[in-house]
XYZ file of C-alpha atoms in Angstrom:
783
model
C -33.067 4.100 58.227
C -36.940 3.706 58.973
C -37.592 0.591 60.120
C -40.867 -1.740 58.758
C -42.245 -4.022 61.535
C -41.656 -7.617 60.518
C -44.341 -10.046 61.928
C -42.511 -13.115 63.495
C -44.377 -15.209 60.943
C -42.476 -13.692 57.877
C -39.524 -15.108 58.985
C -40.861 -18.540 57.855
C -41.246 -17.312 54.428
C -38.727 -19.509 51.801
C -35.807 -17.379 50.414
C -36.267 -18.799 47.277
C -38.578 -15.765 46.098
C -38.238 -15.877 42.343
C -39.747 -17.837 39.595
C -38.464 -20.918 37.704
C -37.412 -20.683 34.030
C -37.261 -22.568 30.884
C -34.592 -25.376 31.886
C -33.872 -25.366 28.063
C -31.959 -21.982 28.656
C -31.082 -22.440 32.222
C -27.199 -21.841 32.224
C -26.642 -24.690 35.258
C -27.709 -27.095 32.430
C -24.817 -29.665 32.010
C -22.515 -29.086 29.153
C -22.782 -32.792 28.010
C -24.250 -32.088 24.749
C -21.667 -29.661 23.807
C -18.756 -31.439 24.712
C -17.464 -34.381 22.697
C -18.351 -37.778 24.153
C -15.646 -39.429 26.509
C -14.130 -42.656 25.029
C -10.765 -44.494 25.922
C -8.638 -41.813 24.477
C -9.814 -39.180 26.550
C -12.135 -40.054 29.630
C -15.002 -38.205 31.653
C -12.572 -36.601 34.036
C -10.566 -34.791 31.618
C -7.542 -36.978 31.818
C -5.803 -39.102 28.727
C -7.602 -42.525 28.452
C -6.134 -45.914 28.725
C -5.726 -45.947 25.166
C -4.383 -42.284 24.732
C -2.098 -41.981 21.716
C -0.142 -39.605 19.913
C 2.324 -39.705 16.760
C 6.051 -38.622 16.607
C 7.855 -37.094 14.182
C 11.917 -36.862 14.251
C 13.995 -34.468 12.402
C 17.635 -34.347 11.009
C 18.477 -31.067 9.107
C 21.059 -29.118 7.583
C 20.289 -25.746 7.030
C 21.933 -22.964 5.589
C 21.836 -19.079 6.374
C 22.965 -17.090 3.474
C 23.536 -13.489 4.979
C 24.147 -12.097 1.461
C 21.110 -13.063 0.171
C 18.726 -13.548 3.074
C 18.196 -16.863 2.030
C 17.678 -20.404 3.768
C 18.474 -23.377 2.172
C 17.655 -26.887 3.735
C 17.373 -30.573 3.931
C 15.521 -32.483 5.998
C 14.922 -36.290 6.564
C 11.803 -36.973 8.555
C 10.922 -40.135 10.463
C 7.301 -40.327 10.987
C 6.227 -42.678 13.539
C 2.288 -44.050 13.267
C 1.562 -44.610 16.854
C -2.409 -44.487 15.974
C -4.851 -47.744 15.533
C -5.646 -46.553 12.008
C -3.338 -46.904 8.806
C -2.656 -43.663 7.074
C -2.768 -43.479 3.152
C -0.892 -40.065 3.026
C 1.116 -37.953 5.033
C 0.188 -34.055 5.744
C 3.237 -31.502 5.815
C 2.772 -27.846 6.837
C 4.299 -25.148 4.624
C 3.796 -22.144 6.686
C 6.329 -19.804 4.664
C 3.603 -20.272 2.015
C 1.490 -17.532 3.817
C 4.147 -15.212 1.971
C 3.682 -16.888 -1.283
C 2.259 -14.298 -3.718
C -0.769 -16.263 -4.442
C -1.348 -16.617 -0.548
C -5.104 -16.532 0.527
C -3.911 -14.190 3.222
C -3.598 -11.645 0.607
C -6.489 -12.607 -1.445
C -9.211 -12.984 1.602
C -7.674 -9.479 3.166
C -10.293 -7.115 2.992
C -9.518 -3.477 1.711
C -10.950 -0.213 1.620
C -10.273 2.807 -0.377
C -10.096 6.403 1.225
C -10.091 10.047 0.046
C -6.585 10.336 1.174
C -4.126 7.210 0.570
C -0.402 6.896 1.001
C 1.586 5.371 -2.017
C 3.115 2.549 0.352
C -1.109 1.994 1.200
C -1.538 1.317 -2.634
C 1.340 -0.764 -3.025
C 0.177 -3.104 -0.208
C -2.694 -4.104 -2.248
C -0.746 -6.305 -4.052
C 1.995 -8.531 -2.777
C 5.342 -7.800 -3.640
C 7.671 -10.083 -1.569
C 8.579 -13.283 -3.572
C 7.997 -15.730 -0.309
C 6.896 -19.184 0.099
C 8.754 -22.578 0.118
C 10.286 -23.933 -3.210
C 10.366 -27.474 -2.903
C 13.155 -29.048 -4.916
C 12.197 -32.653 -4.070
C 10.418 -35.071 -1.988
C 12.420 -38.570 -1.687
C 12.102 -41.731 0.353
C 14.652 -43.252 2.179
C 15.902 -45.177 -0.876
C 16.228 -41.870 -2.897
C 13.401 -42.314 -5.184
C 10.574 -39.439 -5.876
C 7.912 -39.513 -3.719
C 4.616 -37.960 -5.262
C 3.248 -34.936 -3.419
C 0.894 -32.209 -3.875
C 0.629 -28.713 -2.565
C -2.266 -26.919 -1.235
C -1.780 -23.577 -0.444
C 0.150 -24.043 3.109
C -0.279 -27.848 3.037
C 1.467 -30.507 1.095
C 0.058 -34.070 1.203
C 3.095 -36.599 0.513
C 1.769 -39.773 -1.231
C 2.846 -43.252 0.197
C 3.509 -46.248 -1.927
C 1.216 -48.225 0.925
C -0.873 -46.950 3.832
C 1.550 -46.491 6.896
C 0.025 -49.554 9.234
C -0.267 -48.869 13.030
C 3.285 -49.177 14.713
C 5.228 -48.621 11.702
C 7.415 -45.427 10.694
C 8.373 -44.032 7.296
C 11.536 -41.916 6.464
C 11.712 -39.357 3.736
C 13.701 -36.270 2.679
C 12.565 -32.994 1.416
C 14.972 -30.307 -0.215
C 13.669 -26.640 0.061
C 14.616 -23.118 -0.058
C 12.856 -19.751 0.651
C 13.586 -16.012 0.836
C 13.796 -14.617 4.246
C 11.511 -11.714 4.726
C 12.451 -8.111 6.752
C 9.977 -8.245 9.230
C 9.945 -4.353 9.164
C 9.463 -4.156 5.406
C 7.663 -7.139 4.217
C 4.466 -6.769 6.371
C 5.907 -8.206 9.787
C 5.499 -12.101 10.584
C 6.784 -14.020 13.653
C 10.361 -14.973 11.651
C 12.560 -13.055 9.251
C 15.552 -10.315 9.386
C 15.914 -7.033 10.708
C 18.283 -4.849 8.904
C 20.485 -1.928 10.961
C 21.627 0.484 8.476
C 24.051 1.986 10.788
C 26.430 -0.731 10.816
C 25.137 -2.780 7.606
C 24.070 -5.822 9.505
C 21.210 -7.903 9.831
C 19.585 -9.913 12.876
C 17.734 -13.194 11.945
C 14.815 -14.712 14.111
C 14.491 -17.744 12.161
C 11.106 -19.981 12.591
C 8.669 -22.049 10.612
C 11.830 -22.167 8.516
C 11.190 -25.889 7.427
C 8.028 -28.192 6.197
C 6.931 -29.478 9.392
C 4.505 -32.177 9.943
C 0.838 -31.655 10.313
C -1.159 -32.947 13.724
C -2.642 -36.000 13.572
C -4.883 -36.695 16.825
C -7.537 -38.911 17.921
C -10.124 -36.139 18.161
C -9.479 -34.447 14.925
C -7.804 -36.336 12.679
C -5.217 -34.503 10.647
C -4.930 -30.611 11.375
C -5.809 -29.364 7.997
C -6.821 -25.884 8.322
C -4.865 -23.453 6.193
C -2.416 -21.169 7.716
C -3.821 -17.674 7.325
C -1.149 -15.810 9.479
C -3.567 -15.641 12.979
C -4.229 -19.253 13.997
C -0.727 -20.398 15.242
C 0.410 -23.968 15.014
C -0.345 -27.640 15.821
C 2.656 -29.651 15.900
C 4.015 -33.197 16.875
C 6.518 -34.083 19.536
C 9.665 -35.609 18.073
C 13.504 -35.317 18.502
C 15.444 -32.883 16.182
C 19.223 -32.883 15.125
C 19.855 -29.861 13.346
C 23.095 -28.421 11.939
C 23.002 -24.306 11.250
C 25.627 -23.090 8.797
C 26.160 -19.214 9.422
C 28.742 -16.871 8.688
C 31.868 -17.555 11.273
C 31.119 -14.433 13.153
C 27.712 -14.834 13.942
C 26.469 -16.312 17.230
C 23.544 -18.534 17.185
C 21.172 -19.318 19.771
C 18.286 -22.288 19.259
C 16.160 -24.753 20.548
C 17.863 -27.763 22.051
C 21.525 -28.228 23.563
C 24.784 -27.204 21.590
C 26.657 -30.308 20.721
C 30.170 -28.693 19.285
C 30.833 -25.820 21.530
C 34.351 -26.391 21.005
C 34.487 -25.674 17.574
C 32.162 -22.641 17.390
C 32.834 -21.074 20.604
C 36.232 -19.508 22.172
C 37.790 -20.708 25.012
C 36.901 -17.650 26.977
C 33.029 -17.997 26.385
C 33.252 -21.551 27.076
C 34.592 -20.781 30.672
C 32.309 -17.882 31.083
C 29.199 -20.266 30.338
C 30.546 -22.730 33.236
C 30.662 -19.667 35.536
C 26.946 -18.925 34.447
C 25.940 -22.402 34.972
C 26.879 -21.974 38.839
C 25.733 -18.269 38.906
C 21.990 -17.737 40.575
C 21.535 -13.853 41.226
C 23.198 -11.839 38.607
C 23.929 -13.044 35.073
C 27.157 -13.499 33.592
C 28.287 -11.972 30.400
C 29.681 -14.422 27.906
C 30.065 -12.153 24.904
C 30.267 -8.704 25.658
C 28.952 -5.112 23.880
C 32.673 -4.370 22.969
C 33.410 -7.596 21.517
C 29.821 -7.214 19.495
C 30.841 -3.983 18.047
C 33.887 -5.323 17.072
C 32.222 -8.128 15.012
C 30.071 -5.643 13.640
C 32.828 -3.530 11.724
C 33.654 -6.591 9.269
C 31.985 -9.461 7.890
C 33.946 -12.699 7.140
C 33.518 -14.900 4.240
C 34.284 -18.047 6.554
C 31.324 -19.899 7.759
C 30.500 -21.969 10.935
C 28.154 -24.897 11.454
C 26.577 -24.804 14.675
C 24.904 -28.318 16.025
C 22.119 -28.490 18.092
C 19.849 -31.601 19.504
C 16.682 -31.482 20.861
C 14.710 -34.414 22.576
C 10.829 -34.402 22.657
C 10.258 -30.779 21.643
C 7.255 -29.970 19.087
C 9.131 -27.310 17.077
C 12.565 -25.996 16.366
C 13.730 -22.029 16.190
C 17.011 -20.396 15.896
C 18.256 -16.855 16.357
C 21.789 -15.733 14.331
C 23.845 -12.317 14.260
C 27.142 -11.367 14.371
C 25.321 -8.107 16.658
C 24.489 -10.600 19.518
C 25.776 -9.611 23.400
C 25.358 -12.794 25.348
C 24.405 -13.336 28.930
C 23.355 -16.354 31.146
C 22.661 -17.704 34.712
C 21.548 -20.789 36.251
C 17.897 -21.754 37.549
C 17.524 -24.596 39.881
C 14.522 -27.019 39.547
C 13.134 -29.141 42.363
C 14.807 -32.291 40.998
C 18.298 -30.501 41.425
C 18.772 -29.965 37.765
C 19.914 -26.633 36.164
C 18.376 -24.786 33.590
C 20.393 -22.077 31.843
C 18.459 -18.894 31.514
C 20.256 -16.922 28.639
C 19.761 -13.998 26.566
C 21.058 -12.492 23.054
C 20.399 -9.126 22.238
C 22.095 -5.943 20.046
C 23.655 -2.824 21.617
C 20.369 -1.243 20.576
C 18.512 -3.017 23.299
C 21.225 -1.939 26.132
C 21.518 -1.143 28.998
C 17.794 -2.348 29.206
C 18.314 -6.009 28.221
C 21.443 -6.666 30.229
C 19.917 -5.409 33.604
C 16.302 -7.160 33.210
C 15.893 -9.797 30.211
C 17.825 -13.071 31.531
C 16.530 -12.066 35.068
C 12.895 -12.169 33.912
C 14.126 -15.390 32.267
C 14.719 -16.938 35.286
C 11.814 -15.557 37.535
C 8.973 -16.819 34.988
C 10.938 -20.445 34.999
C 10.763 -20.144 38.807
C 6.797 -19.083 39.020
C 5.659 -20.875 36.209
C 7.034 -24.023 37.549
C 5.499 -23.163 40.844
C 1.957 -23.397 39.349
C 2.502 -26.327 36.873
C 5.779 -28.425 36.616
C 9.581 -28.638 36.469
C 10.906 -27.015 33.624
C 11.865 -30.087 31.373
C 14.377 -28.438 29.076
C 17.884 -27.471 29.458
C 17.825 -23.769 28.179
C 15.401 -21.060 28.132
C 16.503 -18.199 25.491
C 14.967 -14.402 25.076
C 16.202 -13.122 22.232
C 15.714 -9.066 21.344
C 14.206 -8.195 18.100
C 12.268 -5.079 17.104
C 8.267 -5.274 17.376
C 7.843 -8.670 17.986
C 6.608 -11.119 20.674
C 7.011 -14.859 19.550
C 7.616 -18.039 21.096
C 9.000 -21.474 20.231
C 10.502 -24.338 22.373
C 13.311 -22.898 24.520
C 13.515 -19.738 22.713
C 11.605 -16.655 22.060
C 11.663 -13.847 20.286
C 11.214 -10.413 22.186
C 10.738 -6.558 21.729
C 12.277 -3.718 23.785
C 14.898 -1.072 22.752
C 16.140 1.942 24.211
C 16.474 5.331 22.987
C 19.812 6.373 21.175
C 21.627 7.742 24.173
C 20.678 4.527 26.342
C 17.840 5.669 28.242
C 14.343 4.058 28.496
C 11.102 4.829 29.597
C 8.939 2.649 32.510
C 6.681 1.894 29.769
C 9.258 0.186 27.839
C 10.884 -1.559 30.780
C 7.756 -2.894 31.958
C 6.469 -3.586 28.374
C 9.455 -5.787 27.776
C 9.662 -7.800 31.144
C 5.909 -8.474 30.497
C 6.713 -9.907 27.234
C 9.612 -12.058 28.125
C 7.472 -13.251 30.796
C 4.593 -14.252 28.445
C 6.625 -15.457 25.737
C 9.133 -17.511 28.025
C 6.060 -18.853 29.640
C 4.598 -20.114 26.335
C 7.130 -23.105 26.817
C 4.698 -24.444 29.304
C 1.375 -23.839 27.141
C 1.538 -24.679 24.450
C 5.221 -26.136 23.957
C 4.693 -28.683 26.656
C 0.941 -28.674 27.111
C 0.511 -28.797 23.231
C -2.773 -27.677 22.328
C -3.900 -26.812 18.857
C -3.273 -23.467 18.503
C -4.870 -23.606 14.759
C -8.073 -24.490 16.328
C -8.076 -22.919 19.862
C -5.703 -19.553 20.382
C -7.330 -19.327 23.704
C -5.917 -22.594 24.988
C -2.422 -21.272 25.090
C -2.515 -17.558 25.193
C -5.474 -17.555 27.560
C -3.908 -19.820 29.823
C -0.390 -18.269 29.452
C -1.368 -14.906 30.085
C -3.235 -15.619 33.250
C 0.164 -17.245 34.083
C 1.790 -14.260 32.968
C -0.284 -11.956 35.231
C 0.307 -14.259 38.225
C 3.964 -13.953 37.375
C 4.323 -10.168 37.131
C 2.546 -9.520 40.511
C 5.513 -11.976 42.063
C 8.137 -9.888 39.795
C 6.798 -6.498 41.618
C 3.872 -5.477 43.628
C 1.256 -4.034 41.455
C 3.092 -4.518 38.361
C 1.448 -2.791 35.832
C -0.071 -5.854 34.164
C -2.503 -5.236 31.153
C -4.743 -8.339 31.626
C -5.702 -10.556 34.348
C -7.766 -8.309 36.862
C -11.579 -8.587 36.129
C -12.022 -4.892 35.750
C -9.641 -4.689 33.043
C -11.805 -6.589 30.740
C -14.866 -4.440 31.363
C -14.738 -1.711 28.443
C -14.488 -5.111 26.142
C -17.283 -6.937 27.564
C -19.829 -4.213 27.553
C -18.692 -3.354 24.010
C -21.020 -3.856 20.782
C -21.991 -7.613 20.809
C -21.874 -7.445 16.887
C -18.152 -7.429 17.094
C -17.542 -9.743 19.938
C -17.187 -13.082 19.268
C -17.417 -16.255 22.006
C -14.130 -17.646 23.254
C -15.277 -21.051 21.667
C -14.678 -19.710 17.942
C -11.684 -20.798 15.775
C -8.718 -18.590 15.631
C -9.217 -17.466 12.324
C -12.797 -15.926 13.115
C -12.287 -13.950 16.088
C -13.651 -10.479 16.469
C -11.268 -8.493 18.781
C -8.379 -11.104 18.844
C -6.011 -9.822 21.973
C -8.960 -9.216 23.959
C -10.941 -12.502 23.013
C -7.750 -14.803 22.684
C -5.794 -13.035 25.378
C -7.553 -11.043 27.884
C -11.052 -12.711 28.585
C -9.938 -16.284 28.941
C -7.058 -14.797 31.548
C -9.730 -13.050 33.361
C -11.984 -15.971 33.557
C -9.467 -17.905 35.295
C -8.279 -15.396 37.531
C -12.266 -14.990 38.495
C -12.268 -18.728 39.089
C -9.020 -18.689 41.151
C -10.240 -15.514 43.052
C -14.030 -15.701 43.512
C -15.409 -18.758 42.470
C -12.950 -21.883 43.130
C -10.734 -20.221 45.664
C -6.502 -20.174 45.299
C -6.007 -23.325 47.003
C -8.776 -25.441 44.807
C -7.963 -23.493 41.919
C -4.167 -24.223 42.094
C -4.241 -27.983 42.982
C -6.541 -28.569 39.806
C -5.008 -26.446 37.338
C -1.483 -28.108 38.083
C -3.510 -31.552 37.769
C -4.640 -30.214 34.237
C -0.934 -29.402 33.478
C 0.665 -32.725 34.693
C -1.908 -34.707 33.184
C -1.398 -33.117 29.626
C 2.127 -32.152 29.457
C 4.086 -33.763 26.212
C 0.286 -34.246 24.963
C -2.772 -33.024 22.991
C -5.507 -31.404 25.259
C -8.771 -30.155 24.045
C -11.191 -27.729 25.624
C -13.186 -30.256 27.031
C -9.794 -31.889 28.857
C -9.475 -28.595 30.716
C -12.994 -27.943 31.699
C -13.419 -31.677 32.729
C -9.966 -31.798 34.593
C -10.895 -28.402 36.859
C -14.175 -29.950 37.960
C -12.879 -33.485 38.506
C -9.999 -32.297 40.433
C -11.867 -29.775 42.561
C -15.269 -31.342 42.964
C -16.969 -27.947 41.921
C -19.521 -27.860 39.059
C -18.352 -25.252 36.826
C -20.231 -26.038 33.857
C -22.223 -22.760 34.113
C -19.055 -20.884 34.328
C -17.587 -22.513 30.954
C -20.825 -21.916 29.277
C -21.272 -18.084 30.228
C -17.645 -17.404 30.078
C -16.648 -19.456 26.947
C -19.789 -20.017 24.943
C -21.672 -16.996 25.254
C -20.994 -13.005 24.796
C -23.143 -12.234 27.817
C -21.557 -9.617 30.143
C -21.970 -9.119 34.103
C -24.327 -6.636 35.309
C -25.864 -7.410 38.602
C -27.736 -4.362 39.527
C -28.613 -4.125 43.476
C -32.243 -2.932 42.979
C -33.381 -2.729 46.580
C -32.518 -2.759 50.237
C -35.604 -3.285 52.301
C -35.012 -3.199 56.359
C -36.983 -4.931 58.812
C -37.123 -5.569 62.359
C -39.341 -8.625 64.331
C -42.559 -7.391 65.813
C -41.806 -8.434 69.421
C -45.330 -8.061 70.611
C -44.186 -5.996 73.829
C -46.826 -3.326 73.952
C -44.367 -0.617 75.509
C -41.444 -1.272 73.164
C -43.474 -1.454 70.076
C -45.539 1.210 70.782
C -42.208 3.640 71.397
C -41.139 2.481 68.210
C -44.351 3.542 66.547
C -44.146 6.961 68.088
C -40.533 7.264 66.690
C -41.780 6.352 63.267
C -44.981 8.945 63.758
C -42.793 11.565 64.524
C -40.583 10.963 61.712
C -43.529 10.794 59.056
C -44.249 13.898 57.127
C -47.493 15.614 58.279
C -50.277 17.148 55.707
C -50.971 20.625 55.817
C -54.298 20.393 57.274
C -52.717 18.642 60.838
C -50.339 21.461 60.934
C -52.429 24.197 60.511
C -55.304 22.476 63.063
C -52.464 22.068 65.921
C -51.867 25.495 65.395
C -55.560 26.525 65.961
C -56.038 24.372 68.925
C -52.782 25.893 70.501
C -54.295 29.308 69.816
C -57.597 28.352 71.693
C -55.787 26.874 74.493
C -54.014 30.160 75.128
C -57.350 31.955 75.124
C -59.139 29.901 77.515
C -58.688 29.818 81.219
C -55.779 27.852 82.517
C -58.038 26.084 85.077
C -60.386 24.944 82.439
C -57.436 22.938 80.520
C -57.743 20.060 82.498
C -61.143 19.386 81.097
C -59.449 18.729 77.781
C -58.080 15.475 77.034
C -55.350 14.227 74.993
C -55.804 10.927 73.555
C -52.999 8.871 72.390
C -53.600 5.287 70.807
C -50.178 4.198 71.424
C -50.420 4.289 75.281
C -50.217 0.575 76.611
C -52.711 -0.510 78.747
C -53.131 -3.418 81.262
C -54.781 -5.330 78.835
C -52.046 -5.037 76.376
C -49.345 -6.369 78.993
C -51.180 -9.176 79.957
C -51.639 -10.226 76.266
C -48.135 -9.829 75.685
C -47.192 -12.044 78.723
C -49.875 -14.888 77.446
C -47.970 -14.387 73.950
C -44.276 -15.032 75.829
C -45.422 -18.082 77.637
C -46.762 -19.780 74.283
C -43.205 -19.666 72.671
C -40.697 -22.382 72.698
C -37.367 -22.048 73.751
C -35.749 -21.549 70.409
C -38.659 -18.892 69.461
C -37.679 -17.038 72.682
C -34.127 -16.968 71.733
C -34.882 -15.632 68.144
C -37.295 -13.161 69.704
C -34.891 -11.800 72.057
C -31.693 -11.686 69.840
C -33.824 -8.711 68.138
C -31.950 -8.747 65.034
C -31.828 -6.615 62.111
C -33.207 -8.270 58.903
C -32.423 -6.516 55.289
C -34.344 -8.279 52.133
C -31.859 -7.432 49.277
C -32.891 -7.650 45.535
C -30.972 -8.490 42.552
C -31.676 -8.016 38.834
C -29.111 -9.626 36.217
C -28.789 -7.132 33.659
C -26.052 -8.567 31.752
C -27.042 -12.060 31.358
C -24.131 -13.804 32.691
C -24.790 -15.212 36.104
C -21.942 -14.871 38.652
C -21.729 -15.164 42.450
C -22.829 -12.339 44.475
C -20.538 -10.598 46.654
C -21.608 -8.165 49.168
C -19.864 -5.321 51.709
C -22.289 -4.332 54.483
C -20.989 -1.315 56.198
C -22.571 -0.938 60.235
C -23.562 2.046 61.997
C -20.187 1.583 64.409
C -18.483 1.848 61.394
C -17.365 -2.050 60.971
C -17.831 -3.991 57.810
C -18.415 -7.415 56.879
C -18.665 -9.278 53.569
C -21.131 -11.871 52.395
C -20.198 -14.327 49.580
C -23.100 -15.921 47.794
C -22.110 -18.575 45.091
C -23.554 -18.183 41.865
C -25.967 -20.960 42.252
C -28.225 -18.542 43.780
C -29.282 -17.919 40.227
C -30.248 -21.670 39.480
C -33.758 -21.200 39.561
C -34.136 -18.261 37.422
C -31.510 -15.707 36.040
C -33.344 -12.486 35.905
C -34.235 -11.517 39.463
C -33.185 -12.869 42.956
C -34.306 -11.976 46.608
C -32.282 -12.914 49.482
C -32.794 -11.857 53.463
C -29.544 -11.081 55.310
C -29.802 -11.064 59.160
C -27.352 -9.094 61.531
C -27.083 -7.857 64.960
C -26.107 -4.446 64.301
C -27.912 -1.637 61.913
C -26.542 -1.400 58.385
C -25.921 1.771 57.025
C -24.644 0.967 53.451
C -24.162 -2.101 50.993
C -21.860 -2.105 48.249
C -22.196 -4.926 45.483
C -18.831 -6.127 44.047
C -16.771 -4.316 46.417
C -13.258 -5.623 45.078
C -14.139 -5.419 41.513
C -13.992 -9.294 41.110
C -16.668 -10.255 38.688
C -16.083 -7.467 36.107
C -19.207 -6.241 36.233
C -19.726 -3.619 33.540
C -22.109 -1.114 35.479
C -20.904 -0.376 39.066
C -23.368 2.539 39.180
C -26.115 0.401 40.761
C -23.871 -1.726 42.914
C -24.482 0.823 45.768
C -27.118 1.310 48.713
C -27.533 4.277 49.625
C -27.254 4.827 45.604
C -24.187 7.089 44.751
C -23.991 9.879 42.572
C -21.661 9.673 39.750
C -20.249 13.076 38.317
C -19.758 13.061 34.195
C -16.823 14.806 32.818
C -16.946 16.485 29.531
C -14.001 17.491 27.831
C -13.348 21.622 27.190
C -12.278 22.334 23.467
C -10.802 25.885 22.696
C -13.229 27.956 20.746
C -10.899 29.785 18.272
C -13.610 31.433 16.643
C -12.713 33.286 13.672
C -14.259 36.191 12.481
C -18.052 35.911 11.169
C -17.616 32.315 11.902
C -21.086 30.835 13.161
C -21.918 28.188 16.013
C -22.635 25.791 12.891
C -19.408 26.568 11.339
C -17.243 26.197 14.643
C -19.251 22.416 14.978
C -18.049 21.717 11.747
C -14.517 22.898 12.398
C -14.328 20.624 15.761
C -15.598 17.381 13.824
C -12.655 17.917 11.367
C -10.207 17.972 13.856
C -11.702 14.947 15.620
C -11.082 13.151 12.318
C -7.735 14.287 11.586
C -7.067 12.944 14.623
C -5.716 16.384 16.350
C -8.956 17.324 18.241
C -9.154 16.662 22.140
C -11.909 14.294 21.710
C -9.828 11.994 19.052
C -7.007 11.534 21.485
C -8.946 10.767 24.778
C -9.622 7.100 24.950
């Protein structure tokens, strides 16, 4: 490196070498105007206030699954407790199955395009064909009298004879039925049936199967946004007593605890369950594959009723099939209780599921508990179903099937383990920390995806996690902003749903943990949030405020940038200017100047003049050369030495120590190109091969967000600098992160020419474009 001489006085210049900006646009301004005003229900610390309340809805249900008609018939008795301080004139009930009714807004608001090539199935899909939706047979009060009701698409308003006063409860009954959709034929969905043609059997994963009380909260009132298929569910906690009638040869898994095991399980199955409760390492087979294959061969006409109860849950779901294999093991919690981790799956999932599913459930409970709270429920089920990942209290439905010969790829294995961790993890968010999924998908999906990443990495180091690390969100963040939404966007209005609601918030939390707050502070604050809001209904402000309250770290700038904007991170290292102190020592400084002079380029005239003088010297008598002098202005004189000593004598002790330290100073300049302010992480490599990492908090940008300059002193010479060396800020362009700059080589694809006789270059180009459009060219396959 070439060094410029730095006069000692320059060290007194402030490091704030940038201009102030309009404070109304400062990313460090507080979020107060954007967040709701704290009150007695939700306080300024992000905790439930001293008058916090929430409603309760209890259910008694009798449900029958018709295996011949693929139909659900049910009757439910709902007891609704008004714990709010306001009287309620009516009640709202969610009819989520109506999303599949022929007149559903999901169909009418879907956008379509006609292409030059359309399949018959695509054309048929333009009009709904499945006869879905709830058929309400009656709504009656506790005395058996009909109650007026009005159905508004996926919501039903139940009229009350008189306002339901605070502290009162009302009981009413709904009778209903609906057709079960085939998930793989009737447009997918979170619930439904799967048909196995080979053995003529169904596997049912049943949810949203009953009219459910809509959520009523202090901050939103009634949750009245229609279900259009994407934004999931906002539900009220309560107690469930559910009786499910199915064919007698079916096995059933459900939310809650089985109450009549002596009536629906064999003695051998009950004995195996007791063994499984004591097992901690290897799951115990409760119902084997051989037994499942025997059940598949015949269909009995008899029925059995399985009775489950569950306390303080927000929903209920179940699975039923004669194809099920069943295994289980116990998982100890911190309080000494044992949770049953269990799986049911058809033979089409084996041996993959037998090897990994229940172990993945147990692993998830262990690590989510580590980061949040003890799992409070008695069981956690993983149910195998094709092409799905969906969660409910104590039970979830997960994909993962083997090939016909029982083999499977690593991609299938890791995908299955990942989805089980994710869906079991949803027990914590939002089944217990019960955020409003219909409004804010990211509050459950983003937080859960973040914990999924941590849990996957505990399963296996370098587990191929899809989301979490900062570098995995870069392609999304640098995309076309026209098709990117802020995280704080309603679930039904999000561009790029997976990246927005899962990937970006998960990445943001990981960056908070690793880079902004540190693991210890983050983990403490996050656990505080989880425990404050378990079995309650948090809103975004409650998370934002709690994370700051429990850590004493102002994060308003982070929430604003990552959650309220579509800015990205692109910080450029624009210059590195090295300096050394001018010691005023004439000998040392003049020697430095000689070295610099020797390294400087010379002009052509000077070079040729030197050559001419040398030739003149050769031509004259040697004895006369002594008369020619070579004056060098960099030679120190006695007067220079005396002046230097006077300078030293005038220095204070501290100034003398700074001078003698003779450090290397580097002025680094940075430019914020992407707009999103972030900490500056730098790795310096020194001439002796050692390295040092400097971490500068994001507040370095607080007086201006476009450019900033900072000086770094070292005792050793720096030979290179890397900005964001560990890829922890989601910087979308790392080519401007190096000093000296690094050349990057762009790669291009080779296409097989395959010229046809008489084909000109324009025709070849047209053929190449056609291959790409049809998906057969190299360019279309490379992503």
